[in-house]
PDB file of C-alpha atoms in Angstrom:
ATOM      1  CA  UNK A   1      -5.086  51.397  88.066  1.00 54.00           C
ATOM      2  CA  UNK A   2      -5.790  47.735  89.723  1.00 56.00           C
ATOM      3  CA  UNK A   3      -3.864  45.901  91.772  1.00 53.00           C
ATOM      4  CA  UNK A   4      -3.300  43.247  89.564  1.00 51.00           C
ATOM      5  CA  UNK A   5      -1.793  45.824  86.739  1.00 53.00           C
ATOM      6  CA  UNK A   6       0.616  47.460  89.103  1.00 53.00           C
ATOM      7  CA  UNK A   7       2.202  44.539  90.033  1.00 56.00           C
ATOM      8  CA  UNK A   8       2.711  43.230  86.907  1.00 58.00           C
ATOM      9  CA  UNK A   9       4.043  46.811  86.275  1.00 58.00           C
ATOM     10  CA  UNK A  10       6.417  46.405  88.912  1.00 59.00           C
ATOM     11  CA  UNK A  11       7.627  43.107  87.766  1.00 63.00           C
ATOM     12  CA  UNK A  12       8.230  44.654  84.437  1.00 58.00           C
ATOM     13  CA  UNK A  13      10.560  47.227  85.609  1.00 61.00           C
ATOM     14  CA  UNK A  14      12.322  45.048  87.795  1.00 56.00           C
ATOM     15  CA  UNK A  15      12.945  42.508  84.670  1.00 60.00           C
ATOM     16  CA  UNK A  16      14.445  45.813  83.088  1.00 53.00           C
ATOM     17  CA  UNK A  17      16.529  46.538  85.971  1.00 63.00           C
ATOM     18  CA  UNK A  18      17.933  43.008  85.834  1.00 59.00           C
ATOM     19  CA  UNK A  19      18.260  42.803  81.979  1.00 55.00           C
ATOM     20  CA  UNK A  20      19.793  45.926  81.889  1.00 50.00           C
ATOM     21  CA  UNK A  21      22.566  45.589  84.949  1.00 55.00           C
ATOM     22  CA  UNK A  22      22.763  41.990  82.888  1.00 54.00           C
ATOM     23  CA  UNK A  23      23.904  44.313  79.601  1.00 53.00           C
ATOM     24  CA  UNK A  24      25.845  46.039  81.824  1.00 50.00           C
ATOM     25  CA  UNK A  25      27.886  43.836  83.312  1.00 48.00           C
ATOM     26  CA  UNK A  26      28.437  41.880  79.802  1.00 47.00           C
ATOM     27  CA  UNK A  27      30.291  44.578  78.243  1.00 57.00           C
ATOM     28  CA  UNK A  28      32.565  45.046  80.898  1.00 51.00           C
ATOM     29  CA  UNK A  29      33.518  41.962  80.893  1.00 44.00           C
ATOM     30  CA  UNK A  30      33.753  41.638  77.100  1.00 51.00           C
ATOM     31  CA  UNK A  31      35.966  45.400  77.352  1.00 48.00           C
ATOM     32  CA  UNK A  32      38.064  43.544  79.856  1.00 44.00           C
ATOM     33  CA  UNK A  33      38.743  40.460  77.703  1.00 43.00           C
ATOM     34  CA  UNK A  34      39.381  42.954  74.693  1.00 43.00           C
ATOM     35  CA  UNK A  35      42.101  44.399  76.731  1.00 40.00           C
ATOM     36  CA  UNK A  36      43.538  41.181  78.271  1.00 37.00           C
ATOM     37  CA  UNK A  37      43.538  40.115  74.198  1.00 36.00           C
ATOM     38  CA  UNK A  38      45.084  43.014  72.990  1.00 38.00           C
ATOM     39  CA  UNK A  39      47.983  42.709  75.584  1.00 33.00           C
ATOM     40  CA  UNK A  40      48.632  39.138  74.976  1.00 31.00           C
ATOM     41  CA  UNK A  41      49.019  39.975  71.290  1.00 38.00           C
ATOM     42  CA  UNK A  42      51.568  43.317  72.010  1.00 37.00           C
ATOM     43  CA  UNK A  43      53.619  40.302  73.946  1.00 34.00           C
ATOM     44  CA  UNK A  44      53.639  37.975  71.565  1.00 34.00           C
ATOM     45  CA  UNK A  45      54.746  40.465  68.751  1.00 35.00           C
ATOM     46  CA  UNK A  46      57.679  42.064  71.261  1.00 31.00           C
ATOM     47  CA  UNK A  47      58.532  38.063  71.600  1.00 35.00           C
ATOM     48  CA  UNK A  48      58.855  37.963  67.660  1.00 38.00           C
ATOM     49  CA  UNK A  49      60.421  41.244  67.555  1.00 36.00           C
ATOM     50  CA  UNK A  50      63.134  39.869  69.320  1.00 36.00           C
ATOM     51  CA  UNK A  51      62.733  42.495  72.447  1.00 34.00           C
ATOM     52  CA  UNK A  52      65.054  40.752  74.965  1.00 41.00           C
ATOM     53  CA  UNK A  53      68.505  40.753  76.370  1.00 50.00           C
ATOM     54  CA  UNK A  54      69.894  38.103  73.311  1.00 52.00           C
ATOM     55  CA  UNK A  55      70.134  39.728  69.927  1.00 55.00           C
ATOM     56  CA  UNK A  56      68.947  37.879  66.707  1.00 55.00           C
ATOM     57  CA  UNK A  57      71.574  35.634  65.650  1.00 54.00           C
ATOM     58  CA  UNK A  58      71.584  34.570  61.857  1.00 55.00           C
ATOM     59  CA  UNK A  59      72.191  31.113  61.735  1.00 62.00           C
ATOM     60  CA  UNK A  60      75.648  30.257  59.991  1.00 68.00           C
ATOM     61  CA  UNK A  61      75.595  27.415  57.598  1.00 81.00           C
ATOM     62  CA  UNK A  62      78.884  24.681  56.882  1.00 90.00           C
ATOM     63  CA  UNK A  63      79.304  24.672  53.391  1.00 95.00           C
ATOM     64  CA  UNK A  64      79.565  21.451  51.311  1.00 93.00           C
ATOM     65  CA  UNK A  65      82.959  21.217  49.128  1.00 94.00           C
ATOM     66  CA  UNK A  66      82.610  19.109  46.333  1.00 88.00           C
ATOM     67  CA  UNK A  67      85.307  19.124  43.433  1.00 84.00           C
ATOM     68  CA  UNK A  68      88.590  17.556  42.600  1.00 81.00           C
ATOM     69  CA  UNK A  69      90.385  20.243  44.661  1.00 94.00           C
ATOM     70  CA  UNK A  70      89.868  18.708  47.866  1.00 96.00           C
ATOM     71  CA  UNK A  71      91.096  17.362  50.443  1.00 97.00           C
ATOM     72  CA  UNK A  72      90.532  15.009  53.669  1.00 97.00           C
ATOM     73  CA  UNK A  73      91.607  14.892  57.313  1.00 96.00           C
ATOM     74  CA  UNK A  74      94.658  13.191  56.604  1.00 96.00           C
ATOM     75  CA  UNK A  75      96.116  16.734  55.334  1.00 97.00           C
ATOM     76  CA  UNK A  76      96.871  20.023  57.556  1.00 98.00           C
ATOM     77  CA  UNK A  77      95.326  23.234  57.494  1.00 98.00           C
ATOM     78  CA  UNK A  78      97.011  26.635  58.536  1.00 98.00           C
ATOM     79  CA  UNK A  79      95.273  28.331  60.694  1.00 98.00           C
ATOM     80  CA  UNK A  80      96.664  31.741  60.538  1.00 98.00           C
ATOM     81  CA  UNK A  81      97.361  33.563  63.907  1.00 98.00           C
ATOM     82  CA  UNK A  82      97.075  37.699  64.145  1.00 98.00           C
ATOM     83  CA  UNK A  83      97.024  40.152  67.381  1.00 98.00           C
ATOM     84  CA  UNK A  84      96.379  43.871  66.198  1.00 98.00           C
ATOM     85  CA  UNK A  85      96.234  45.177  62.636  1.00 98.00           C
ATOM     86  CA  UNK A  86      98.134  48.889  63.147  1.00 98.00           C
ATOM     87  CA  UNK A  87     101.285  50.454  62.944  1.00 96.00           C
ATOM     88  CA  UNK A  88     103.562  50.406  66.312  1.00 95.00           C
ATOM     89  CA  UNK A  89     107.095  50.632  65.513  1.00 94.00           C
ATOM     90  CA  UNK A  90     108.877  47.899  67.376  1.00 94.00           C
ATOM     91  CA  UNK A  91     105.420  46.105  68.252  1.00 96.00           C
ATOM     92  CA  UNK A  92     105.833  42.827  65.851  1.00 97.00           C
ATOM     93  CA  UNK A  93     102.032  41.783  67.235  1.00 97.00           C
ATOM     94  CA  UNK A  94     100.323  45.118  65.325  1.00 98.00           C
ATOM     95  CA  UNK A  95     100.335  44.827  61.623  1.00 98.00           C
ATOM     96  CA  UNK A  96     100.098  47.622  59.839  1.00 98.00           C
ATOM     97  CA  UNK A  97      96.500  47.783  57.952  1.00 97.00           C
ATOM     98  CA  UNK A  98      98.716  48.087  54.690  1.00 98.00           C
ATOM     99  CA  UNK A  99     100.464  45.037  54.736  1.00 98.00           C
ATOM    100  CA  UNK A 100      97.504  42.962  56.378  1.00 98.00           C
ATOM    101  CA  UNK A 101      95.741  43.451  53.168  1.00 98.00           C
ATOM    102  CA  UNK A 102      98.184  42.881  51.073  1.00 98.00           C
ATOM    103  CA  UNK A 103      98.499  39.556  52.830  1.00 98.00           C
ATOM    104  CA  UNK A 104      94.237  39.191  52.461  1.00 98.00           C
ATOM    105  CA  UNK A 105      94.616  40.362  49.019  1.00 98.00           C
ATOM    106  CA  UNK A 106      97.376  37.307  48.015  1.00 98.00           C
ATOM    107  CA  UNK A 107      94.806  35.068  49.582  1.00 98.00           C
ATOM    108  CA  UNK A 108      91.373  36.307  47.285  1.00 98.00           C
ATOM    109  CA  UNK A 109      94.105  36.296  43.950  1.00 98.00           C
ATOM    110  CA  UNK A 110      94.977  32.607  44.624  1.00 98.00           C
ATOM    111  CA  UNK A 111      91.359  31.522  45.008  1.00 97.00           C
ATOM    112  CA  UNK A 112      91.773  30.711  48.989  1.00 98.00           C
ATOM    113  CA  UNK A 113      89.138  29.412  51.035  1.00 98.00           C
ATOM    114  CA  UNK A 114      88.981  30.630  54.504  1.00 98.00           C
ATOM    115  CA  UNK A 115      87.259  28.454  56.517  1.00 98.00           C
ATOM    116  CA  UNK A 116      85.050  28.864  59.278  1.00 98.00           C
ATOM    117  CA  UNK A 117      86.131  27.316  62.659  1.00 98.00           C
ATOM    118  CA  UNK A 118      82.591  25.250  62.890  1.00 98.00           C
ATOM    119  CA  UNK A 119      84.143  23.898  59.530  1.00 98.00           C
ATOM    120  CA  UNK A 120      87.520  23.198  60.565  1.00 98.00           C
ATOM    121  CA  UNK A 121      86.169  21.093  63.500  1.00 98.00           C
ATOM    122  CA  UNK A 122      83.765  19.064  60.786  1.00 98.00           C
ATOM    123  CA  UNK A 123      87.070  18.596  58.413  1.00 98.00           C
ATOM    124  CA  UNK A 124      88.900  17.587  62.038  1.00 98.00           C
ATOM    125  CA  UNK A 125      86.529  15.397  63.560  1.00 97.00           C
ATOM    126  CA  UNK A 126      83.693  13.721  60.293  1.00 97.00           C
ATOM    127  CA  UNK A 127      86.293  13.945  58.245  1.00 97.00           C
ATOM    128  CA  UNK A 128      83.939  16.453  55.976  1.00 97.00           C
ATOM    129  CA  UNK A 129      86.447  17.476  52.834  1.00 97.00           C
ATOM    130  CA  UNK A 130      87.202  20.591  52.265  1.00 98.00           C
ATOM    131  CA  UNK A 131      89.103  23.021  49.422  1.00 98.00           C
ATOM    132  CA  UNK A 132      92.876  22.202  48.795  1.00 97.00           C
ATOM    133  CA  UNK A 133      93.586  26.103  49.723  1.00 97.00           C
ATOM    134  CA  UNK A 134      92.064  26.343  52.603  1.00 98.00           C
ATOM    135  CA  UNK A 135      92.908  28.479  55.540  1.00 98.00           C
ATOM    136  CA  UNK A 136      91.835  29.856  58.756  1.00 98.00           C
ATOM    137  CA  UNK A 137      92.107  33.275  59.864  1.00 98.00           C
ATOM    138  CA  UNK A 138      92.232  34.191  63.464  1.00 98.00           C
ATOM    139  CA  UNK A 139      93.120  37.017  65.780  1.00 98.00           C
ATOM    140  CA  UNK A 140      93.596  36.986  69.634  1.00 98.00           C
ATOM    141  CA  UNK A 141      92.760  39.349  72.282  1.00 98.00           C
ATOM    142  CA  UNK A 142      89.897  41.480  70.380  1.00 98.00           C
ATOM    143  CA  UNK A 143      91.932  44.591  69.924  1.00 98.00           C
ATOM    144  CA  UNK A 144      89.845  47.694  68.770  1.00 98.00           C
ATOM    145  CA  UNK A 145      91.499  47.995  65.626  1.00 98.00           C
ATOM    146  CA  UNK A 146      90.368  44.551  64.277  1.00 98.00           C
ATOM    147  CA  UNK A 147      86.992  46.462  64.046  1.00 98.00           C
ATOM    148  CA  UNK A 148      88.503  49.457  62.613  1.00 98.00           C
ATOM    149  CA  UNK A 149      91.530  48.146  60.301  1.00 98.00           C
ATOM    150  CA  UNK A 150      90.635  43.849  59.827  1.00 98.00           C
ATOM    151  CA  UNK A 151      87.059  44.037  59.891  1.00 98.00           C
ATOM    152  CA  UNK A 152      87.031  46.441  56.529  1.00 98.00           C
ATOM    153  CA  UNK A 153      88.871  44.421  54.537  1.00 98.00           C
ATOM    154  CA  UNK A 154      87.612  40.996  55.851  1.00 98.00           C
ATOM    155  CA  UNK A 155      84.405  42.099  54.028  1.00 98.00           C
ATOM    156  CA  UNK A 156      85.534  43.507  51.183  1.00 98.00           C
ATOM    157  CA  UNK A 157      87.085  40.344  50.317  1.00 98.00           C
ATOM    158  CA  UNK A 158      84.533  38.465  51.565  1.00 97.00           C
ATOM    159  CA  UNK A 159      86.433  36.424  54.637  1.00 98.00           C
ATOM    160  CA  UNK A 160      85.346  34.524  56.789  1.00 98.00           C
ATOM    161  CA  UNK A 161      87.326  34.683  60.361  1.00 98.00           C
ATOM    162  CA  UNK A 162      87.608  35.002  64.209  1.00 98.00           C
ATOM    163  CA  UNK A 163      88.357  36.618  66.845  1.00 98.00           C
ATOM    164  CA  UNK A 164      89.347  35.178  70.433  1.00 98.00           C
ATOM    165  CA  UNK A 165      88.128  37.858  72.852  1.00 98.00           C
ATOM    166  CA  UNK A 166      89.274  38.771  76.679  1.00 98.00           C
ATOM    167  CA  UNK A 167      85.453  39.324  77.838  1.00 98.00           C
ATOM    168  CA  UNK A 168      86.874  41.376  81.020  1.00 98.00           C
ATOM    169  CA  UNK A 169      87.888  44.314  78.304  1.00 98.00           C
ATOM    170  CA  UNK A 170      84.261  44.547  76.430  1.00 98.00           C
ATOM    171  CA  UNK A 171      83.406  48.229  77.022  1.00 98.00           C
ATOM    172  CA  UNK A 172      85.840  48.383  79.824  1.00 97.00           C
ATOM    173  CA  UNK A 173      89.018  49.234  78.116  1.00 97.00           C
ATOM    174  CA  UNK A 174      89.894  51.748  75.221  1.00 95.00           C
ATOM    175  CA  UNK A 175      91.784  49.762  73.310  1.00 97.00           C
ATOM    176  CA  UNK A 176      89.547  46.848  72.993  1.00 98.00           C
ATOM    177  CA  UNK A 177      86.075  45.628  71.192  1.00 98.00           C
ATOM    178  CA  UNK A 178      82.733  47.263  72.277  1.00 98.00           C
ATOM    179  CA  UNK A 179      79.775  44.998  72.665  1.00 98.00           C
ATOM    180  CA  UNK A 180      78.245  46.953  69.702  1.00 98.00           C
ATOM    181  CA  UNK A 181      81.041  45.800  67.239  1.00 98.00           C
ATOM    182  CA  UNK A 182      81.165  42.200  68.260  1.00 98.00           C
ATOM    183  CA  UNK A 183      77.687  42.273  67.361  1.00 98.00           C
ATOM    184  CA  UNK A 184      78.016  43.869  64.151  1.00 98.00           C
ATOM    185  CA  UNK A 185      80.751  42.026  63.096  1.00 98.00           C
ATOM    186  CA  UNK A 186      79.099  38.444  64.161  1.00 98.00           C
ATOM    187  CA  UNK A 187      76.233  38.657  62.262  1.00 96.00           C
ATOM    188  CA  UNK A 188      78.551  39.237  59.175  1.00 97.00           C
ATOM    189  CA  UNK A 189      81.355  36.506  58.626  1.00 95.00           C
ATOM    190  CA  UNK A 190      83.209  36.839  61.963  1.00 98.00           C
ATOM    191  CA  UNK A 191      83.205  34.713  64.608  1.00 98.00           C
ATOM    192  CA  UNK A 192      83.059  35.922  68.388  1.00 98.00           C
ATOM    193  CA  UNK A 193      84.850  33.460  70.539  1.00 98.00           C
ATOM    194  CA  UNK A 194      86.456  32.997  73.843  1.00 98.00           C
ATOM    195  CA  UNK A 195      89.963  34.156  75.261  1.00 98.00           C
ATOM    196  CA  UNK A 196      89.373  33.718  79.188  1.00 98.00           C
ATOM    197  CA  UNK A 197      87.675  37.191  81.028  1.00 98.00           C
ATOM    198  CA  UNK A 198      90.867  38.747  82.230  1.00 98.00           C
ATOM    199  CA  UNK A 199      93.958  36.838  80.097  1.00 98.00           C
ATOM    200  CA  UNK A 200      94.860  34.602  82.398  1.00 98.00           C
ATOM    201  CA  UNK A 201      98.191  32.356  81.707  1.00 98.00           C
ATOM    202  CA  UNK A 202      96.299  29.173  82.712  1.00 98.00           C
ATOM    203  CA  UNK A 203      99.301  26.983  83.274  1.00 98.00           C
ATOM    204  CA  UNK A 204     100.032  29.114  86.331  1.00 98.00           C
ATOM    205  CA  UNK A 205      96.704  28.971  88.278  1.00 98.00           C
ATOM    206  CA  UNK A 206      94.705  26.348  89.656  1.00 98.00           C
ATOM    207  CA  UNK A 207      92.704  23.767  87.866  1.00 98.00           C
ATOM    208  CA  UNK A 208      89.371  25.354  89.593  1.00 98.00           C
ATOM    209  CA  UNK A 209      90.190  29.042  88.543  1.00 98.00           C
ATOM    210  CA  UNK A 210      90.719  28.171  85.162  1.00 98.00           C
ATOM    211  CA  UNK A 211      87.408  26.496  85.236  1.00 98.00           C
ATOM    212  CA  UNK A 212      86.014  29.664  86.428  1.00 98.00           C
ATOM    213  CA  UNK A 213      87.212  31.798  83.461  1.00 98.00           C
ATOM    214  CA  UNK A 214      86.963  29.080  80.988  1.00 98.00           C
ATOM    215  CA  UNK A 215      83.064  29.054  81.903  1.00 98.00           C
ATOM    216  CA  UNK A 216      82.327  32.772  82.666  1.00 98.00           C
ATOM    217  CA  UNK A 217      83.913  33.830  79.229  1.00 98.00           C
ATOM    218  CA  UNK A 218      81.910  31.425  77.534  1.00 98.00           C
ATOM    219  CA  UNK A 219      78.516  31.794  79.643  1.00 98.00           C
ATOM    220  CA  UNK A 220      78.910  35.619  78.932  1.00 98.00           C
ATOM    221  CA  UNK A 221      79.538  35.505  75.053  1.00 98.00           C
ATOM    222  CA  UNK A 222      76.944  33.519  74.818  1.00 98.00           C
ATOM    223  CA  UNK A 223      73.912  35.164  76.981  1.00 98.00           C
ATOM    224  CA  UNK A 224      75.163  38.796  74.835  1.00 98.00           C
ATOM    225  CA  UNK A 225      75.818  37.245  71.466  1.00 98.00           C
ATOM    226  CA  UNK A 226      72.764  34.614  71.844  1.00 98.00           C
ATOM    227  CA  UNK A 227      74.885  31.750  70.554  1.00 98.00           C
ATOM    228  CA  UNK A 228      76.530  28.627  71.895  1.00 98.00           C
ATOM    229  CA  UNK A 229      80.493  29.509  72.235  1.00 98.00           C
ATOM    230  CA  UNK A 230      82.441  26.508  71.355  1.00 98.00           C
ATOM    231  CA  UNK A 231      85.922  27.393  70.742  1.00 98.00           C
ATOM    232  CA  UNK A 232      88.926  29.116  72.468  1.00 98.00           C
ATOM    233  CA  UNK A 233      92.025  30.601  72.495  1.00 98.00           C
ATOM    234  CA  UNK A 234      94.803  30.066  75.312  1.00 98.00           C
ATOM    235  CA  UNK A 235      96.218  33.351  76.539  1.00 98.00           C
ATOM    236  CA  UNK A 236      99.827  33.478  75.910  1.00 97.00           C
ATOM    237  CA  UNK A 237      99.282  29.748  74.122  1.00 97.00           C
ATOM    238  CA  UNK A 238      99.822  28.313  77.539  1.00 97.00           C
ATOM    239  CA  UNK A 239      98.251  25.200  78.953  1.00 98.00           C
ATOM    240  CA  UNK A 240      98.381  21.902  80.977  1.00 98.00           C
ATOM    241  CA  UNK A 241      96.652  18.662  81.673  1.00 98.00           C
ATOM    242  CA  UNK A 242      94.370  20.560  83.954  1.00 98.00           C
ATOM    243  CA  UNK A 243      93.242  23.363  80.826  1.00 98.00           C
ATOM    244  CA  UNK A 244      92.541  20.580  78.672  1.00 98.00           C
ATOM    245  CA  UNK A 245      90.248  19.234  81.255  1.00 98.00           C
ATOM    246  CA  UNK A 246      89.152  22.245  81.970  1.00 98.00           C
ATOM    247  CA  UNK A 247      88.335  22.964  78.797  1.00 98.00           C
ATOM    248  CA  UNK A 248      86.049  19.927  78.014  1.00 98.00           C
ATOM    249  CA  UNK A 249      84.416  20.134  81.164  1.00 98.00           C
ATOM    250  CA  UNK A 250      83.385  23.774  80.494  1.00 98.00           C
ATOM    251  CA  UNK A 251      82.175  22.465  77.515  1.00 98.00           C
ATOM    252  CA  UNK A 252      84.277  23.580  74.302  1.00 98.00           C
ATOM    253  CA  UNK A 253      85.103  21.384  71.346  1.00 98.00           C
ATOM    254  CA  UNK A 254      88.498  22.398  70.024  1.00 98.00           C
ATOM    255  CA  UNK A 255      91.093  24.875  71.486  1.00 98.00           C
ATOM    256  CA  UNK A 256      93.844  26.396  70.037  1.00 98.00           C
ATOM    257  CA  UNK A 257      97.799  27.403  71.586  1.00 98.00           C
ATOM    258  CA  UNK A 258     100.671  29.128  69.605  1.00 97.00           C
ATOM    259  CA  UNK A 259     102.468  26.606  69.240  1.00 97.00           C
ATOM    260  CA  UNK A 260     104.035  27.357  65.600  1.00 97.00           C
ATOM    261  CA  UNK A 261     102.433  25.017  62.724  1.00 97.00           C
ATOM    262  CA  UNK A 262      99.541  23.680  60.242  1.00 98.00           C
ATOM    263  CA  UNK A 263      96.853  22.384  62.489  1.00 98.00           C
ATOM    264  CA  UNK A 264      95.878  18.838  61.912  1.00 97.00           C
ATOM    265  CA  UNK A 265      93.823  15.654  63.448  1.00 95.00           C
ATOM    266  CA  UNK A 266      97.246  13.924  65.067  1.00 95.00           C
ATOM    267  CA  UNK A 267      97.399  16.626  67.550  1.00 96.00           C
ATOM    268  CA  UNK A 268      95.205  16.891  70.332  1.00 96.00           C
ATOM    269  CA  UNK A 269      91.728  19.091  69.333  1.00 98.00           C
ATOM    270  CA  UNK A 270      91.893  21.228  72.349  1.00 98.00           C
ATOM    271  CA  UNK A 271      96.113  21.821  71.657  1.00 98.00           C
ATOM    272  CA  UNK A 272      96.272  22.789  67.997  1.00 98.00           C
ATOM    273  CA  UNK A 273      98.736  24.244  66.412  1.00 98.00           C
ATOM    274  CA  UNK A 274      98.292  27.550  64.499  1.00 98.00           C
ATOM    275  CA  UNK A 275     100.597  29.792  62.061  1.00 98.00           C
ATOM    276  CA  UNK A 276     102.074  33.214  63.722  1.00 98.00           C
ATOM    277  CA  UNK A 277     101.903  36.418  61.992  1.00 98.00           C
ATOM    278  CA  UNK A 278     104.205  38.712  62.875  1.00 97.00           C
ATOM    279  CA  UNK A 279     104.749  42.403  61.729  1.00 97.00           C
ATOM    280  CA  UNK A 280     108.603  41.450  60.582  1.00 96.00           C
ATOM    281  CA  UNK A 281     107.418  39.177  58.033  1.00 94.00           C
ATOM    282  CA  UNK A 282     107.304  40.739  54.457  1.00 95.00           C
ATOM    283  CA  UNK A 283     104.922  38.598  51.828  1.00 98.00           C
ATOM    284  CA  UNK A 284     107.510  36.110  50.801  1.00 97.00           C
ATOM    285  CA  UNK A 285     107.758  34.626  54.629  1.00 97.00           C
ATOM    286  CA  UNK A 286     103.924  35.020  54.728  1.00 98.00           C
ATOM    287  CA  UNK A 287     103.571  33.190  51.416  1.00 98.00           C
ATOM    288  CA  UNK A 288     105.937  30.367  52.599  1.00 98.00           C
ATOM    289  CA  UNK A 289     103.922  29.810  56.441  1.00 98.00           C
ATOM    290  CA  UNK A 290     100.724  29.693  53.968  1.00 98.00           C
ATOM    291  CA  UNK A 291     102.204  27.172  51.636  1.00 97.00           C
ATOM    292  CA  UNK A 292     104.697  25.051  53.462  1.00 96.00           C
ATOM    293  CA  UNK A 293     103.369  22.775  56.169  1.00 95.00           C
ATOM    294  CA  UNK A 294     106.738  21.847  57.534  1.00 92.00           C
ATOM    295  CA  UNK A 295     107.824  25.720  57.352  1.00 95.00           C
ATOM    296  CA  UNK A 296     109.144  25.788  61.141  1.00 87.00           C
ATOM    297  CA  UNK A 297     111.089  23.346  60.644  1.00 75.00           C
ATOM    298  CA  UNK A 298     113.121  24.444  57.640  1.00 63.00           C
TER     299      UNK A 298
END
């Protein structure tokens, strides 16, 4: 073999060498963006899953009332104020499940609309008109048995309502709404909104603390329910200048006390009125709070 062949042997295998450490080294890199590719994708579709802390909210629409049986903001609306739905004897805050649908059950036979709060705000502030019947239906402190007793027949009547919740009892106390069952019972016609975290009569603290539980309340609802919380309750129905400030500042549009009445746009939106329900009341007293706007006053 000459010279001249062997090296041009040896630059042949060497070209080899090259091309094939060239192969080499392309397919691991194409492997690598394969994987990379692959794991950007299994993100994305955990991201449209939904795999995070905030559960998938469905969206909840304001109807539009059209008609000859409405009215405008120049009329009241009841907005109808219950505690627990159970039997306690001597407890006038727990209804028993019995008469609570019996008092759901006058509302579906005489075509009653039970508004949403998101709608009562609308009627309230743009004036957006709403059914002659309507009504609001609303229960403070997020007792256990709203799940258990309200909830059942809320949906079987198809009702729309809410419930003010102490966040300091979710899955801490017994007797009180799990995390699980506010969920559940958001995503189907009721509303999840704020009572303070630990019940707080606001009128007795400072204007700084009841900032603090006006805003951790709401900031907590809404990082477990994935929704904005605009709406509360006053524990006890008591308040001053410094809760109404409060209030704003935290950011909530319309608040609500006990003060006994139909709620309408001459009193303040974050000191509305609202209709007590109390376990001594038989149908006809219910029927006349529902009907007559001037009914504490008779």
């Amino acid at each position: 073999m000459s010279k001249k062949y062997k090296g041009f042997l040896w630059i042949f295998i060497f070209l080899v060498i090259i091309g094939v450490s060239i192969f080499y080294l392309l397919r691991q890199y194409d492997n690598q963006q394969a994987n990379n590719t692959k794991l950007i994708q299994n993100n994305e579709t955990k991201a449209n899953k939904g795999v995070s802390d905030k559960p998938k909210i469905i969206e909840k629409k304001e109807r539009e009332f059209t008609g000859v049986n409405i009215k405008y903001n120049d009329k009241s609306v009841p907005v109808l104020m219950y505690h627990s739905i159970a039997y306690e004897e001597g407890n006038e805050l727990r209804i028993p499940k019995e008469n609570f649908r019996e008092q759901m059950k006058y509302l579906k036979d005489n075509n009653y609309t039970t508004l949403t709060l998101d709608e009562l705000y609308s009627f309230f502030i743009s004036n957006k008109p709403i059914p002659e019947k309507s009504v609001v239906i609303t229960f403070d402190d997020g007792y256990k048995d709203n799940y258990e007793n309200a909830y059942p027949t809320l949906k079987e009547f198809g009702f729309n309502a809410t419930i003010f919740v102490i966040t300091g009892a979710i899955d801490n106390e017994k007797d009180y709404l799990t995390l699980n069952q506010l969920k559940e019972m958001e995503q189907n016609g009721v509303d999840i909104e704020s009572h303070t975290v630990a019940h707080e009569q606001l009128d007795k603290i400072s204007y700084e603390k009841q900032l603090d539980t006006l805003t951790r309340s709401k900031k907590y609802l809404e990082e477990v329910l994935g929704k904005e919380i605009r709406y509360i309750a006053y524990p006890f129905g008591k308040y001053n200048t410094d809760t109404v400030k409060a209030s704003k500042y935290a950011g909530y549009n319309m608040s609500f006390t006990t003060q006994g009445g139909w709620s309408n746009k001459t009193q303040d939106i974050f000191t509305l009125n609202r209709v007590y329900i109390s376990a001594n009341y038989g149908l006809s007293e219910f029927k006349r709070r529902l009907t007559n706007p001037n009914y504490n006053t008779n």
